[in-house]
């Protein structure tokens, strides 16, 4: 088994098997961050391991090795730079400037070397980065929600759905928008905001019986305003 395969297996293991943890919102709703293949969180130890793997392993095949002058090809240098930026962007809690830089560099590689044998590796890395951004955006919105800063949470959740319309967290985001608009419905005009998002949620997720049951109680309550 060559180094590329070993690395990708290590990459998949780190990406898939993460400890779940639990948060509860103001209504005591349990909000799980489950173990799943899209979980982008890496511990500091895992990040250190990945950095050392990249530094110490011969990640490139013989045909990718430096030329006769002992210098890497331009293709290799660009690939290594993009991959290195990805490794340094793994910390979920840090500023995401490095994440955006990594995406830009990797996309530059795809544009410049569309027939490179590394293309699939590059695409896999980009998918991982995008999933990390997606989860971070949800995490930020949900943090405002749990802190009961509903105006900020509403803005962030709406922005999240706009930016990630096919996200696995879309239903959670829309449900919490329903809860927020209910809590902010201090008059009939504000209640209309809840009715609108409620109808959208029911239409998109008709099988979410427990959530819909809860939202129906809000609906009936706001009809009395």
XYZ file of C-alpha atoms in Angstrom:
225
model
C 0.000 0.000 0.000
C 1.601 3.273 -1.065
C 1.811 6.439 0.970
C -1.025 8.191 -0.842
C -3.475 5.428 0.023
C -2.276 5.290 3.641
C -2.657 9.046 3.958
C -6.161 9.056 2.499
C -7.217 6.281 4.886
C -5.838 8.293 7.796
C -7.613 11.349 6.453
C -10.945 9.496 6.249
C -10.572 8.041 9.747
C -9.883 11.446 11.271
C -12.742 12.987 9.306
C -15.359 10.385 10.248
C -14.850 9.284 13.830
C -15.239 12.251 16.113
C -16.811 12.360 19.579
C -20.338 13.729 19.577
C -21.347 16.333 22.102
C -24.660 17.793 23.203
C -25.996 21.299 23.571
C -29.432 22.391 24.773
C -31.250 25.541 23.736
C -33.499 27.760 25.848
C -36.474 25.431 25.277
C -34.376 22.479 26.426
C -34.245 21.085 22.888
C -31.311 18.739 22.517
C -28.982 19.675 19.689
C -26.498 16.929 18.767
C -23.373 17.312 16.694
C -23.240 13.669 15.602
C -20.391 11.568 14.404
C -20.693 11.826 10.650
C -18.516 11.935 7.531
C -18.982 15.697 7.246
C -17.662 16.543 10.734
C -14.739 18.932 10.173
C -13.507 19.205 13.741
C -9.949 18.012 14.356
C -8.270 17.953 17.743
C -4.943 19.740 18.144
C -3.251 16.354 18.395
C -4.805 15.182 15.123
C -3.774 18.387 13.376
C -0.225 17.874 14.629
C -0.230 14.294 13.334
C -1.467 15.377 9.907
C 1.180 18.088 9.717
C 3.905 15.583 10.590
C 2.544 13.088 8.065
C 2.739 15.700 5.341
C 6.218 16.790 6.439
C 7.814 13.358 6.865
C 6.177 11.044 4.335
C 7.161 10.809 0.702
C 3.684 11.855 -0.383
C 4.600 12.094 -4.038
C 5.317 9.286 -6.468
C 8.675 8.896 -8.170
C 7.463 10.604 -11.312
C 6.552 13.599 -9.126
C 9.996 13.810 -7.584
C 12.283 16.833 -8.036
C 13.997 17.245 -11.388
C 17.675 16.665 -12.103
C 18.555 20.067 -10.654
C 17.031 19.067 -7.334
C 14.089 21.454 -7.710
C 10.380 20.630 -7.550
C 8.308 21.225 -10.638
C 5.962 24.216 -10.586
C 3.034 21.774 -10.433
C 4.421 20.073 -7.327
C 5.143 23.394 -5.626
C 1.586 24.618 -6.217
C 0.122 21.327 -4.999
C 2.271 21.338 -1.859
C 1.407 24.967 -1.126
C -2.318 24.309 -1.457
C -2.130 21.148 0.628
C -0.044 22.842 3.292
C -2.552 25.718 3.480
C -5.293 23.129 3.920
C -3.434 21.454 6.795
C -2.970 24.810 8.538
C -6.674 25.631 8.101
C -7.911 22.540 9.961
C -8.368 24.179 13.368
C -12.133 24.725 13.507
C -11.888 27.601 15.979
C -9.357 29.798 14.194
C -9.939 32.627 11.742
C -10.934 31.173 8.382
C -8.632 33.336 6.236
C -6.323 30.345 5.743
C -9.300 28.230 4.725
C -10.257 30.647 1.953
C -6.617 30.900 0.894
C -6.407 27.110 0.658
C -9.507 26.945 -1.544
C -8.148 29.673 -3.830
C -4.789 27.905 -4.202
C -6.354 24.497 -4.844
C -8.767 25.944 -7.416
C -5.781 27.642 -9.046
C -4.137 24.220 -9.316
C -7.246 22.698 -10.952
C -7.406 25.533 -13.472
C -3.704 25.370 -14.290
C -3.294 21.570 -14.333
C -6.708 20.077 -15.285
C -5.126 16.798 -16.444
C -2.910 16.275 -13.420
C -3.169 12.877 -11.660
C -3.545 14.864 -8.431
C -6.891 16.392 -9.484
C -9.044 13.902 -7.596
C -6.971 14.382 -4.452
C -7.415 18.137 -4.807
C -11.195 17.810 -5.263
C -11.465 15.585 -2.187
C -9.616 18.183 -0.124
C -11.856 21.014 -1.411
C -14.983 19.035 -0.479
C -13.590 18.571 3.037
C -12.855 22.287 3.341
C -16.334 23.279 2.131
C -17.951 20.935 4.665
C -15.821 22.526 7.388
C -16.991 26.007 6.384
C -20.591 24.800 6.263
C -20.481 23.366 9.757
C -18.666 26.384 11.149
C -21.343 28.713 9.737
C -24.052 26.611 11.379
C -22.088 26.488 14.633
C -21.814 30.298 14.754
C -25.553 30.780 14.137
C -26.421 28.131 16.708
C -24.147 29.723 19.289
C -26.113 32.975 19.027
C -29.308 30.923 19.299
C -28.166 29.148 22.475
C -27.126 32.495 23.950
C -30.666 33.760 23.172
C -29.290 36.499 20.940
C -32.142 35.910 18.547
C -31.680 38.840 16.175
C -28.087 37.840 15.456
C -29.053 34.163 15.230
C -31.840 34.945 12.759
C -29.481 36.837 10.476
C -26.887 34.059 10.641
C -29.357 31.217 10.059
C -30.905 33.005 7.055
C -27.446 33.664 5.663
C -26.517 30.015 6.287
C -29.497 28.730 4.269
C -28.697 31.164 1.477
C -25.044 30.100 1.332
C -25.660 26.364 1.879
C -29.066 25.552 0.327
C -28.337 21.805 0.196
C -26.729 21.507 3.614
C -27.480 18.563 5.890
C -28.116 21.220 8.560
C -30.735 23.122 6.547
C -33.724 21.562 8.354
C -32.227 22.374 11.758
C -31.542 25.935 10.652
C -35.062 26.458 9.304
C -36.640 24.932 12.412
C -34.676 27.302 14.621
C -35.722 30.229 12.435
C -39.303 29.175 13.228
C -38.551 29.196 16.955
C -36.820 32.572 16.736
C -39.640 34.229 14.783
C -42.108 32.845 17.325
C -40.138 34.314 20.218
C -39.884 37.653 18.413
C -43.606 37.750 17.523
C -44.683 40.506 19.881
C -47.570 41.640 17.652
C -49.682 40.522 14.667
C -47.228 41.963 12.160
C -44.339 40.015 13.650
C -46.502 36.898 13.847
C -46.730 36.946 10.047
C -43.001 36.260 9.917
C -43.550 33.086 11.910
C -46.537 31.989 9.795
C -44.464 32.404 6.636
C -41.462 30.371 7.808
C -43.778 27.813 9.464
C -45.517 27.127 6.154
C -42.151 26.785 4.456
C -40.901 24.309 7.049
C -44.043 22.158 6.886
C -43.864 22.098 3.086
C -40.198 21.094 2.979
C -40.211 18.637 5.899
C -43.716 17.139 6.229
C -42.350 14.025 7.923
C -40.776 15.900 10.828
C -43.771 15.123 13.020
C -42.345 16.052 16.426
C -41.075 19.435 15.218
C -44.292 20.210 13.366
C -46.342 19.282 16.428
C -44.333 21.772 18.493
C -44.611 24.485 15.853
C -48.385 23.983 15.598
C -48.728 24.954 19.242
C -46.855 28.174 18.452
C -49.076 28.700 15.404
C -52.309 28.388 17.419
C -50.939 30.672 20.115
C -49.996 33.415 17.674
C -53.400 33.270 15.964
C -54.821 34.761 19.178
C -52.772 37.969 18.862
